[in-house]
CSV table of C-alpha atoms and ligand atoms in Angstrom, one decimal:
chain,number,residue,atom,x,y,z
I,278,MET,CA,-28.3,-4.3,13.2
I,279,LEU,CA,-30.1,-4.4,9.7
I,280,LYS,CA,-33.6,-5.0,9.6
I,281,PRO,CA,-34.6,-8.5,8.7
I,282,PRO,CA,-36.5,-7.3,5.3
I,283,LEU,CA,-33.0,-5.7,4.3
I,284,LEU,CA,-31.1,-8.9,5.2
I,285,LYS,CA,-33.7,-10.8,2.9
I,286,GLU,CA,-33.2,-8.4,0.0
I,287,LEU,CA,-29.5,-8.8,0.3
I,288,SER,CA,-29.7,-12.5,0.6
I,289,GLN,CA,-31.8,-12.5,-2.8
I,290,ILE,CA,-28.9,-10.6,-4.4
I,291,VAL,CA,-25.8,-12.5,-3.4
I,292,GLY,CA,-27.5,-15.7,-2.0
I,293,GLN,CA,-28.0,-16.3,1.7
I,294,ALA,CA,-24.7,-18.2,2.1
I,295,ASN,CA,-23.0,-14.9,1.3
I,296,VAL,CA,-24.5,-12.7,3.8
I,297,PHE,CA,-22.8,-12.8,7.3
I,298,THR,CA,-24.2,-11.5,10.4
I,299,ASP,CA,-22.9,-13.8,13.1
I,300,ALA,CA,-20.7,-12.0,15.9
I,301,GLU,CA,-17.7,-14.3,15.2
I,302,GLU,CA,-17.8,-13.7,11.4
I,303,LEU,CA,-18.1,-9.8,11.7
I,304,VAL,CA,-15.0,-9.7,13.9
I,305,VAL,CA,-13.1,-11.1,11.1
I,306,TYR,CA,-14.1,-8.2,8.8
I,307,SER,CA,-13.8,-5.5,11.4
I,308,TYR,CA,-10.1,-4.5,11.2
I,309,ASP,CA,-7.1,-4.1,9.0
I,310,ALA,CA,-3.2,-3.4,9.7
I,311,THR,CA,-3.9,-0.4,11.7
I,312,ARG,CA,-5.4,-2.9,14.3
I,313,VAL,CA,-8.5,-0.6,14.7
I,314,SER,CA,-11.5,-2.5,14.8
I,315,SER,CA,-15.3,-1.4,14.3
I,316,LEU,CA,-17.9,-4.1,13.7
I,317,PRO,CA,-20.0,-3.9,10.7
I,318,SER,CA,-23.8,-4.8,10.7
I,319,ALA,CA,-23.4,-7.5,7.9
I,320,VAL,CA,-20.8,-8.7,5.4
I,321,VAL,CA,-21.7,-9.5,1.9
I,322,ARG,CA,-19.9,-11.3,-0.8
I,323,PRO,CA,-20.7,-10.6,-4.3
I,324,SER,CA,-19.7,-12.6,-7.3
I,325,SER,CA,-20.4,-9.9,-10.1
I,326,ALA,CA,-20.6,-6.2,-11.0
I,327,GLN,CA,-24.4,-6.7,-11.2
I,328,GLU,CA,-24.5,-7.9,-7.8
I,329,VAL,CA,-22.4,-5.1,-6.4
I,330,SER,CA,-24.6,-2.7,-8.4
I,331,ASP,CA,-27.7,-4.1,-6.7
I,332,ILE,CA,-26.2,-3.9,-3.3
I,333,LEU,CA,-25.1,-0.3,-3.7
I,334,ARG,CA,-28.5,0.7,-5.1
I,335,LEU,CA,-30.3,-0.9,-1.9
I,336,ALA,CA,-27.4,0.8,0.4
I,337,ASN,CA,-28.2,4.1,-1.4
I,338,ARG,CA,-31.8,3.9,-1.0
I,339,GLU,CA,-31.7,3.0,2.6
I,340,GLN,CA,-28.4,5.2,3.2
I,341,ILE,CA,-26.3,2.6,4.9
I,342,PRO,CA,-22.5,2.9,4.8
I,343,VAL,CA,-20.7,0.3,2.4
I,344,VAL,CA,-17.0,-0.4,2.9
I,345,PRO,CA,-15.3,-2.3,0.2
I,346,ARG,CA,-12.5,-4.8,1.5
I,347,GLY,CA,-9.9,-6.9,0.0
I,348,ALA,CA,-7.4,-8.6,2.3
I,349,GLY,CA,-7.5,-6.2,5.1
I,350,THR,CA,-3.8,-5.5,4.8
I,351,GLY,CA,-4.2,-1.6,4.6
I,352,MET,CA,-2.2,0.5,6.8
I,353,SER,CA,-4.4,3.7,7.1
I,354,GLY,CA,-7.8,2.1,8.0
I,355,GLY,CA,-9.2,2.2,4.5
I,356,SER,CA,-11.2,-1.0,4.9
I,357,VAL,CA,-12.2,-0.7,8.5
I,358,PRO,CA,-16.2,-0.1,8.7
I,359,LEU,CA,-15.8,2.8,11.2
I,360,GLN,CA,-19.6,3.8,10.8
I,361,GLY,CA,-20.8,-0.1,10.8
I,362,GLY,CA,-23.0,-0.9,7.8
I,363,LEU,CA,-22.0,-3.4,5.0
I,364,VAL,CA,-18.6,-4.8,4.2
I,365,LEU,CA,-18.5,-5.7,0.7
I,366,SER,CA,-15.7,-8.6,0.6
I,367,PHE,CA,-14.0,-9.6,-2.7
I,368,GLU,CA,-12.9,-12.9,-1.8
I,369,ARG,CA,-15.3,-14.6,-4.4
I,370,MET,CA,-14.4,-12.1,-7.1
I,371,ASN,CA,-10.6,-13.6,-7.3
I,372,ARG,CA,-10.2,-14.8,-11.0
I,373,ILE,CA,-7.4,-13.8,-13.2
I,374,LEU,CA,-9.7,-13.4,-16.3
I,375,GLU,CA,-7.0,-13.0,-18.9
I,376,ILE,CA,-3.4,-12.7,-19.8
I,377,ASP,CA,-3.1,-11.2,-23.1
I,378,GLU,CA,0.6,-12.0,-24.1
I,379,ALA,CA,0.4,-10.1,-27.5
I,380,ASN,CA,-0.6,-6.7,-25.9
I,381,ARG,CA,1.0,-7.2,-22.5
I,382,MET,CA,-1.9,-6.8,-20.5
I,383,ALA,CA,-4.0,-8.9,-17.8
I,384,VAL,CA,-7.5,-8.6,-17.0
I,385,VAL,CA,-8.4,-9.5,-13.3
I,386,GLU,CA,-11.2,-9.3,-10.5
I,387,PRO,CA,-10.3,-7.3,-7.5
I,388,GLY,CA,-10.0,-10.2,-5.2
I,389,VAL,CA,-6.9,-11.8,-6.8
I,390,ILE,CA,-3.6,-11.8,-4.6
I,391,THR,CA,-1.2,-9.6,-6.0
I,392,GLY,CA,1.5,-12.4,-5.6
I,393,ASP,CA,-0.6,-14.7,-7.5
I,394,LEU,CA,-0.8,-12.4,-10.7
I,395,GLN,CA,2.8,-11.8,-10.5
I,396,ARG,CA,3.7,-15.6,-10.5
I,397,ALA,CA,1.0,-16.2,-13.3
I,398,VAL,CA,2.4,-13.5,-15.7
I,399,GLU,CA,6.1,-14.5,-14.8
I,400,ALA,CA,5.5,-18.0,-15.8
I,401,ARG,CA,4.9,-16.5,-19.1
I,402,GLY,CA,7.9,-14.3,-19.2
I,403,LEU,CA,6.0,-11.3,-18.3
I,404,PHE,CA,6.3,-8.8,-15.4
I,405,TYR,CA,3.9,-7.0,-13.0
I,406,PRO,CA,6.1,-4.6,-11.3
I,407,PRO,CA,4.1,-3.0,-8.3
I,408,ASP,CA,5.2,-5.1,-5.3
I,409,PRO,CA,4.0,-4.0,-1.9
I,410,ALA,CA,5.6,-5.6,1.1
I,411,SER,CA,2.5,-7.6,1.8
I,412,GLN,CA,2.2,-8.8,-1.7
I,413,GLN,CA,1.6,-12.4,-0.6
I,414,PHE,CA,-1.7,-11.4,1.0
I,415,CYS,CA,-2.9,-8.3,-0.2
I,416,THR,CA,-5.3,-8.0,-3.1
I,417,LEU,CA,-5.2,-5.7,-6.5
I,418,GLY,CA,-8.5,-4.3,-5.7
I,419,GLY,CA,-6.9,-3.1,-2.4
I,420,ASN,CA,-3.8,-2.0,-4.2
I,421,ILE,CA,-5.9,0.1,-6.6
I,422,ALA,CA,-7.9,1.6,-3.8
I,423,GLU,CA,-4.7,2.8,-2.1
I,424,CYS,CA,-2.6,3.0,-5.2
I,425,ALA,CA,0.1,0.8,-3.4
I,426,GLY,CA,3.5,1.3,-4.1
I,427,GLY,CA,6.2,-1.1,-2.5
I,428,LEU,CA,9.7,-2.1,-3.1
I,429,ARG,CA,10.3,-1.5,-6.8
I,430,ALA,CA,8.5,1.8,-7.2
I,431,VAL,CA,11.9,3.5,-7.4
I,432,LYS,CA,12.5,2.2,-11.1
I,433,TYR,CA,8.9,1.1,-12.0
I,434,GLY,CA,6.6,3.5,-10.3
I,435,VAL,CA,3.2,2.6,-8.6
I,436,THR,CA,-0.1,0.8,-9.1
I,437,ARG,CA,-1.5,3.6,-10.9
I,438,ASP,CA,1.2,3.6,-13.5
I,439,TYR,CA,0.1,0.1,-14.7
I,440,VAL,CA,-3.8,0.6,-14.5
I,441,LEU,CA,-5.1,1.0,-18.1
I,442,GLY,CA,-8.9,0.7,-17.3
I,443,LEU,CA,-11.4,-0.2,-15.0
I,444,GLU,CA,-14.9,-1.5,-14.3
I,445,VAL,CA,-16.3,0.4,-11.7
I,446,VAL,CA,-19.7,0.5,-9.8
I,447,LEU,CA,-20.6,4.2,-8.7
I,448,PRO,CA,-22.4,4.6,-5.2
I,449,THR,CA,-25.6,5.2,-7.0
I,450,GLY,CA,-25.4,1.8,-8.8
I,451,GLU,CA,-24.4,2.6,-12.4
I,452,ILE,CA,-21.8,0.2,-13.7
I,453,ILE,CA,-19.1,2.3,-15.9
I,454,ARG,CA,-16.2,1.6,-17.8
I,455,THR,CA,-12.9,3.8,-17.7
I,456,GLY,CA,-10.0,3.7,-19.8
I,457,SER,CA,-9.3,1.1,-22.7
I,458,ARG,CA,-7.1,-1.7,-23.5
I,459,THR,CA,-4.4,0.6,-24.9
I,460,LEU,CA,-1.5,2.6,-23.6
I,461,LYS,CA,-2.8,5.7,-24.8
I,462,ASN,CA,-6.0,7.2,-24.1
I,463,VAL,CA,-6.9,11.1,-23.8
I,464,ALA,CA,-10.8,10.7,-24.2
I,465,GLY,CA,-12.3,12.8,-21.6
I,466,TYR,CA,-11.2,13.1,-17.9
I,467,ASP,CA,-8.9,10.4,-16.8
I,468,LEU,CA,-11.5,8.6,-14.4
I,469,THR,CA,-9.1,5.7,-14.1
I,470,ARG,CA,-6.6,7.8,-12.3
I,471,LEU,CA,-9.4,9.6,-10.2
I,472,ILE,CA,-10.3,6.0,-9.0
I,473,VAL,CA,-7.0,4.6,-8.3
I,474,GLY,CA,-6.2,6.0,-4.8
I,475,SER,CA,-9.5,7.1,-3.9
I,476,GLU,CA,-9.6,4.7,-1.2
I,477,GLY,CA,-12.9,3.1,-2.0
I,478,THR,CA,-14.8,6.4,-1.5
I,479,LEU,CA,-15.8,7.1,-5.0
I,480,GLY,CA,-16.9,3.7,-6.6
I,481,VAL,CA,-16.2,0.0,-6.2
I,482,VAL,CA,-13.7,-1.6,-8.5
I,483,THR,CA,-14.8,-4.8,-10.2
I,484,LYS,CA,-12.6,-5.4,-13.0
I,485,ILE,CA,-9.1,-4.4,-13.7
I,486,VAL,CA,-7.0,-3.9,-16.9
I,487,LEU,CA,-3.2,-4.2,-16.0
I,488,ARG,CA,-0.3,-3.1,-18.0
I,489,LEU,CA,2.6,-5.7,-18.1
I,490,LEU,CA,6.0,-5.4,-18.9
I,491,SER,CA,8.5,-8.1,-20.2
I,492,LEU,CA,10.4,-9.9,-17.3
I,493,PRO,CA,14.0,-8.6,-16.9
I,494,GLU,CA,16.5,-11.0,-18.0
I,495,SER,CA,18.6,-10.9,-14.9
I,496,VAL,CA,18.4,-9.5,-11.4
I,497,ARG,CA,21.2,-8.7,-8.8
I,498,THR,CA,20.7,-8.2,-5.1
I,499,LEU,CA,23.1,-6.8,-2.4
I,500,ALA,CA,22.9,-6.0,1.3
I,501,ALA,CA,25.3,-3.3,2.7
I,502,PHE,CA,25.8,-2.8,6.3
I,503,PHE,CA,26.8,0.6,7.8
I,504,PRO,CA,28.0,1.7,11.2
I,505,ASP,CA,25.2,4.5,11.5
I,506,VAL,CA,22.1,5.3,9.4
I,507,GLY,CA,23.5,8.8,8.2
I,508,SER,CA,26.1,6.9,6.1
I,509,ALA,CA,23.5,4.6,4.9
I,510,ALA,CA,21.3,7.5,3.8
I,511,HIS,CA,24.2,9.1,2.3
I,512,ALA,CA,25.0,5.9,0.3
I,513,ILE,CA,21.4,6.1,-1.1
I,514,THR,CA,21.5,9.7,-2.2
I,515,ALA,CA,25.3,8.8,-3.8
I,516,ILE,CA,23.6,5.9,-5.7
I,517,LEU,CA,20.4,8.0,-6.8
I,518,SER,CA,22.8,10.8,-8.1
I,519,GLY,CA,24.6,8.5,-10.3
I,520,LYS,CA,23.7,6.6,-13.6
I,521,VAL,CA,22.3,3.3,-12.1
I,522,VAL,CA,18.4,3.3,-11.3
I,523,PRO,CA,18.1,0.3,-9.0
I,524,ARG,CA,14.6,-1.4,-8.9
I,525,ALA,CA,14.7,-1.6,-5.2
I,526,LEU,CA,16.9,0.6,-2.9
I,527,GLU,CA,15.7,0.2,0.7
I,528,LEU,CA,16.9,1.6,4.1
I,529,ILE,CA,16.8,-0.3,7.2
I,530,ASP,CA,17.7,1.3,10.6
I,531,GLU,CA,18.9,-0.3,13.7
I,532,GLY,CA,15.7,-0.4,15.4
I,533,SER,CA,14.1,-2.1,12.3
I,534,LEU,CA,17.1,-4.5,12.1
I,535,ALA,CA,16.7,-5.6,15.8
I,536,ALA,CA,12.9,-6.2,15.5
I,537,ALA,CA,13.2,-8.2,12.4
I,538,GLY,CA,16.1,-10.2,14.0
I,539,ASN,CA,14.0,-11.0,17.2
I,540,TYR,CA,10.9,-12.0,15.1
I,541,LEU,CA,13.0,-14.2,12.7
I,542,LYS,CA,15.3,-15.4,15.5
I,543,GLN,CA,18.3,-14.4,13.4
I,544,ASP,CA,21.4,-12.2,13.8
I,545,ILE,CA,20.8,-9.9,10.7
I,546,ALA,CA,23.4,-7.2,11.3
I,547,GLY,CA,26.3,-8.6,13.0
I,548,GLY,CA,26.6,-5.3,15.0
I,549,ALA,CA,25.8,-2.9,12.2
I,550,ARG,CA,23.5,-0.2,12.6
I,551,ALA,CA,21.9,0.1,9.5
I,552,MET,CA,21.4,-1.9,6.2
I,553,VAL,CA,20.8,-0.9,2.5
I,554,LEU,CA,19.2,-3.3,0.3
I,555,ALA,CA,19.6,-2.7,-3.4
I,556,GLU,CA,18.5,-4.6,-6.5
I,557,VAL,CA,19.2,-4.0,-10.0
I,558,ASP,CA,17.6,-5.8,-13.1
I,559,GLY,CA,17.9,-5.9,-16.8
I,560,ALA,CA,20.1,-7.7,-19.3
I,561,SER,CA,23.0,-9.9,-17.6
I,562,GLN,CA,25.9,-7.8,-18.7
I,563,THR,CA,24.2,-4.6,-17.5
I,564,THR,CA,23.2,-5.9,-14.1
I,565,GLU,CA,26.7,-7.2,-13.3
I,566,ARG,CA,28.2,-3.9,-14.0
I,567,GLU,CA,25.5,-1.9,-12.2
I,568,ILE,CA,25.5,-3.9,-8.9
I,569,ALA,CA,29.3,-3.4,-8.8
I,570,VAL,CA,28.6,0.5,-9.2
I,571,VAL,CA,26.2,0.2,-6.3
I,572,GLU,CA,28.5,-1.9,-4.1
I,573,GLN,CA,31.2,0.6,-4.7
I,574,ALA,CA,28.9,3.7,-3.8
I,575,CYS,CA,27.9,1.7,-0.5
I,576,ARG,CA,31.6,1.3,0.5
I,577,GLU,CA,32.6,4.8,-0.2
I,578,ALA,CA,29.8,6.0,1.9
I,579,GLY,CA,31.2,4.0,4.8
I,580,ALA,CA,29.8,0.4,4.4
I,581,ASN,CA,31.6,-2.0,6.7
I,582,SER,CA,30.6,-4.8,4.9
I,583,VAL,CA,28.6,-5.9,1.6
I,584,THR,CA,27.0,-9.2,0.6
I,585,ARG,CA,26.0,-10.0,-2.8
I,586,ALA,CA,23.0,-12.5,-2.9
I,587,GLU,CA,24.2,-15.0,-5.6
I,588,GLU,CA,21.5,-17.5,-5.4
I,589,GLN,CA,17.7,-17.2,-5.5
I,590,ALA,CA,17.5,-18.5,-1.8
I,591,ASP,CA,19.8,-15.8,-0.6
I,592,ARG,CA,17.8,-13.3,-2.3
I,593,ASP,CA,14.6,-14.6,-0.9
I,594,ARG,CA,16.2,-14.5,2.6
I,595,LEU,CA,17.1,-10.9,2.2
I,596,TRP,CA,13.6,-9.9,1.1
I,597,LYS,CA,12.1,-11.9,3.8
I,598,ILE,CA,13.8,-9.9,6.3
I,599,ARG,CA,12.9,-6.9,4.8
I,600,ARG,CA,9.0,-7.8,4.5
I,601,SER,CA,9.0,-8.9,8.0
I,602,ILE,CA,9.9,-5.5,9.7
I,603,SER,CA,6.3,-4.2,9.6
I,604,PRO,CA,4.9,-6.9,11.7
I,605,ALA,CA,7.9,-7.7,13.7
I,606,LEU,CA,7.6,-3.9,15.1
I,607,TYR,CA,4.4,-5.1,16.9
I,608,THR,CA,6.7,-7.1,19.1
I,609,ILE,CA,8.4,-4.2,20.4
I,610,LYS,CA,5.8,-2.3,22.1
I,611,PRO,CA,1.8,-2.6,22.4
I,612,ARG,CA,1.2,-0.1,19.7
I,613,LYS,CA,2.7,1.4,16.6
I,614,ARG,CA,2.0,4.5,14.8
I,615,SER,CA,3.0,4.1,11.3
I,616,GLU,CA,3.8,7.2,9.2
I,617,ASP,CA,4.3,7.0,5.4
I,618,ILE,CA,6.1,10.1,4.8
I,619,VAL,CA,7.8,10.9,1.2
I,620,VAL,CA,10.1,13.5,0.6
I,621,PRO,CA,12.2,14.5,-2.5
I,622,PRO,CA,14.7,11.6,-2.5
I,623,ALA,CA,17.7,13.7,-1.9
I,624,ARG,CA,16.2,15.1,1.3
I,625,ILE,CA,16.3,11.6,3.0
I,626,PRO,CA,19.4,12.3,5.2
I,627,ASP,CA,17.7,15.6,6.3
I,628,ILE,CA,14.6,14.1,7.2
I,629,LEU,CA,16.2,11.4,9.0
I,630,ALA,CA,18.2,13.8,11.0
I,631,GLN,CA,15.2,15.8,11.9
I,632,ILE,CA,13.3,12.9,12.9
I,633,GLN,CA,16.0,11.9,15.3
I,634,VAL,CA,15.8,15.3,17.0
I,635,ILE,CA,12.0,15.0,17.4
I,636,ALA,CA,12.1,11.6,18.9
I,637,LYS,CA,14.7,12.6,21.4
I,638,ARG,CA,12.5,15.7,22.3
I,639,HIS,CA,9.9,13.6,23.1
I,640,GLY,CA,11.5,10.7,24.5
I,641,LEU,CA,9.9,8.2,22.0
I,642,THR,CA,11.2,5.1,20.4
I,643,ILE,CA,11.1,5.9,16.6
I,644,VAL,CA,12.3,3.5,13.9
I,645,ASN,CA,12.8,4.3,10.4
I,646,PHE,CA,12.8,1.9,7.2
I,647,GLY,CA,11.5,1.7,3.9
I,648,HIS,CA,11.7,2.7,0.2
I,649,ALA,CA,14.4,5.5,0.6
I,650,GLY,CA,15.2,5.2,-3.2
I,651,ASP,CA,12.0,6.9,-3.9
I,652,GLY,CA,11.8,9.2,-0.7
I,653,ASN,CA,9.4,7.1,0.9
I,654,ILE,CA,10.3,6.2,4.7
I,655,HIS,CA,8.0,4.3,7.1
I,656,VAL,CA,8.5,6.1,10.2
I,657,ASN,CA,7.1,4.0,13.0
I,658,ILE,CA,6.5,5.3,16.6
I,659,LEU,CA,6.6,2.5,18.8
I,660,LEU,CA,4.5,3.3,22.1
I,661,GLU,CA,3.1,2.3,25.4
I,662,ASP,CA,-0.5,3.6,25.9
I,663,GLU,CA,0.7,6.7,28.2
I,664,GLU,CA,3.0,7.6,25.3
I,665,GLN,CA,-0.1,8.6,22.9
I,666,SER,CA,-0.2,12.4,23.4
I,667,ALA,CA,3.5,12.7,23.1
I,668,ALA,CA,3.6,10.5,20.0
I,669,LYS,CA,0.6,12.7,18.4
I,670,LEU,CA,2.9,15.8,19.1
I,671,ALA,CA,6.0,14.0,17.3
I,672,GLU,CA,3.8,13.0,14.5
I,673,GLN,CA,2.5,16.7,13.9
I,674,GLU,CA,6.1,17.9,14.0
I,675,ILE,CA,7.4,15.1,11.5
I,676,LEU,CA,4.7,15.9,9.2
I,677,ALA,CA,5.2,19.4,9.2
I,678,ALA,CA,8.9,18.9,8.6
I,679,VAL,CA,7.9,16.7,5.5
I,680,LEU,CA,5.7,19.5,4.2
I,681,GLY,CA,8.5,21.9,4.7
I,682,MET,CA,10.6,19.8,2.3
I,683,GLN,CA,7.7,19.9,-0.3
I,684,GLY,CA,7.1,16.2,0.6
I,685,SER,CA,3.7,14.3,1.2
I,686,ILE,CA,2.1,12.8,4.2
I,687,SER,CA,1.3,9.7,2.5
I,688,GLY,CA,3.5,8.0,-0.3
I,689,GLU,CA,1.6,4.7,-0.7
I,690,HIS,CA,-0.5,4.0,2.6
I,691,GLY,CA,-3.5,6.4,2.1
I,692,ILE,CA,-5.0,8.8,4.2
I,693,GLY,CA,-7.8,6.5,5.6
I,694,PHE,CA,-8.9,7.8,8.9
I,695,SER,CA,-5.4,7.6,10.3
I,696,LYS,CA,-4.2,10.7,8.5
I,697,ALA,CA,-7.4,12.5,7.8
I,698,ASP,CA,-6.6,15.1,10.5
I,699,TYR,CA,-3.5,16.1,8.5
I,700,LEU,CA,-4.9,16.2,5.0
I,701,PRO,CA,-5.7,19.8,5.0
I,702,MET,CA,-2.1,20.6,6.1
I,703,GLU,CA,-1.0,19.3,2.7
I,704,THR,CA,-3.6,20.2,0.4
I,705,GLY,CA,-4.8,23.6,1.5
I,706,ALA,CA,-8.4,24.5,2.1
I,707,ALA,CA,-9.3,25.0,-1.8
I,708,ALA,CA,-7.9,21.9,-3.0
I,709,LEU,CA,-9.8,19.8,0.0
I,710,GLU,CA,-13.0,21.4,-1.2
I,711,ALA,CA,-12.5,20.3,-4.7
I,712,MET,CA,-11.9,17.0,-3.7
I,713,LYS,CA,-15.1,16.8,-1.6
I,714,LYS,CA,-17.1,18.3,-4.5
I,715,ILE,CA,-15.9,15.5,-6.4
I,716,LYS,CA,-17.0,13.1,-3.5
I,717,ARG,CA,-20.5,14.7,-3.2
I,718,ALA,CA,-21.1,14.6,-6.8
I,719,LEU,CA,-20.4,10.9,-7.3
I,720,ASP,CA,-21.8,9.9,-3.7
I,721,PRO,CA,-24.4,12.3,-2.8
I,722,ASN,CA,-25.7,10.4,0.5
I,723,ASN,CA,-22.0,9.6,1.4
I,724,ILE,CA,-22.5,5.8,1.8
I,725,LEU,CA,-19.2,4.7,0.4
I,726,ASN,CA,-16.6,4.4,2.9
I,727,PRO,CA,-17.6,7.5,5.0
I,728,GLY,CA,-15.3,8.7,7.4
I,729,LYS,CA,-12.2,8.2,5.2
I,730,ILE,CA,-9.9,10.6,3.6
I,731,PHE,CA,-11.9,13.4,5.1
I,732,ILE,CA,-13.2,13.8,8.7
I,733,ASN,CA,-16.3,15.2,7.1
I,734,ALA,CA,-17.2,15.1,3.4
I,735,GLU,CA,-20.0,17.6,3.7
G,177,LIG,C1,6.2,-2.1,4.1
G,177,LIG,O1,7.0,-1.1,3.2
G,177,LIG,C2,4.7,-1.7,4.2
G,177,LIG,O2,6.8,-3.0,4.8
G,177,LIG,C3,4.5,-1.4,5.7
G,177,LIG,O3,4.3,-0.6,3.6
G,177,LIG,C4,5.1,-0.4,6.4
G,177,LIG,O4,4.5,-0.9,8.8
G,177,LIG,C5,4.7,0.1,7.9
G,177,LIG,O5,4.9,1.1,8.5
G,178,LIG,ZN1,6.0,0.2,2.2
């Protein structure tokens, strides 16, 4: 509990209506998509960088933890207030401030829903490519904190590739601006890239300058169904070694197909054991030719059937299936441990084969789906409570196999608290210490999102 004088100070900063302390309100801000929950002492809803700065000065003075929060859709616990303290919620800072068509840029506040920005720019013939599966709910501030990836990363890259500049409030209260409204900028250290993906541990983002592209003229989508996941994985590597760069290239295994089918109450696979979803974009003549190349690669790799989505409604149906997998998996067993591994894309068949061996050895149900085109697979261990220790062992073995292939333990969900135990395995001691030095320099009292990325920042 915060002492009444501190609550009064907070109310003076954001107004009494924007400070919540009632138990039922605190619960709403206590968890994210990991379904781990920890109550904050209070929730504050700032409306400006100045208010954020005043809150951080107060928190730093009183050494109170502060946890920035967008929509709470994160998969690694980034917005869970593990050590209590204040949740800083951005639902009031949700304006698209500017869409600059001439320079292909947008300026937004962190609470804007990603899908809302996409629609707003598309209405003007522009395009914001980063496309997390939760794009209808997640916020751009959260995307920046975790450096979200998503379905179109295989061709267009991830959030960091579109962030030109930021306004950031440091844990000690200073408001700084990073980057510029230009495509080029080598003036000093790249603080923009340091903040993107720092999981709300180094600063609080209050304004974002994003790069936009022009909207591709045409999009073609197909679904290919395979008798086993191995042939689907080989189709992906065959496509990647050809000349076509699809904008999305997703792999969905049998377990994920079944879960999505139950959840949406439809027969998706018609007996097939794996699906590849591919999408190309560009000029009309090009996409027509490219989708044919992708289809042929799928057939040569052993696809039993291939369906092209001709109408927008067909395309929407396919992507709805894909985006529903993550929530659908919760309906199979009470818990899921969601891995976010990424390997060099050509190693996808190898890592899937190794995961199968590990699942068998531990008697676990493991399903795999995701952004195989960029090497990023969501390995989900579905478990009952009594399977926790077997799952932990399997997780260690999977991550070791990934690192053995020069991959990474997290492609897009971040470390949060859920992968903090494993970060040293990937970075090594010296790089981990370099990261901690940065954290200590910017946040000497460790008030900003403590317990994330590092088990202990000291
Ligand atoms: C997705 O691609 C999300 O659907 C969630 O990143 C993945 O639940 C997961 O593991
Ligand atoms: Zn994903």
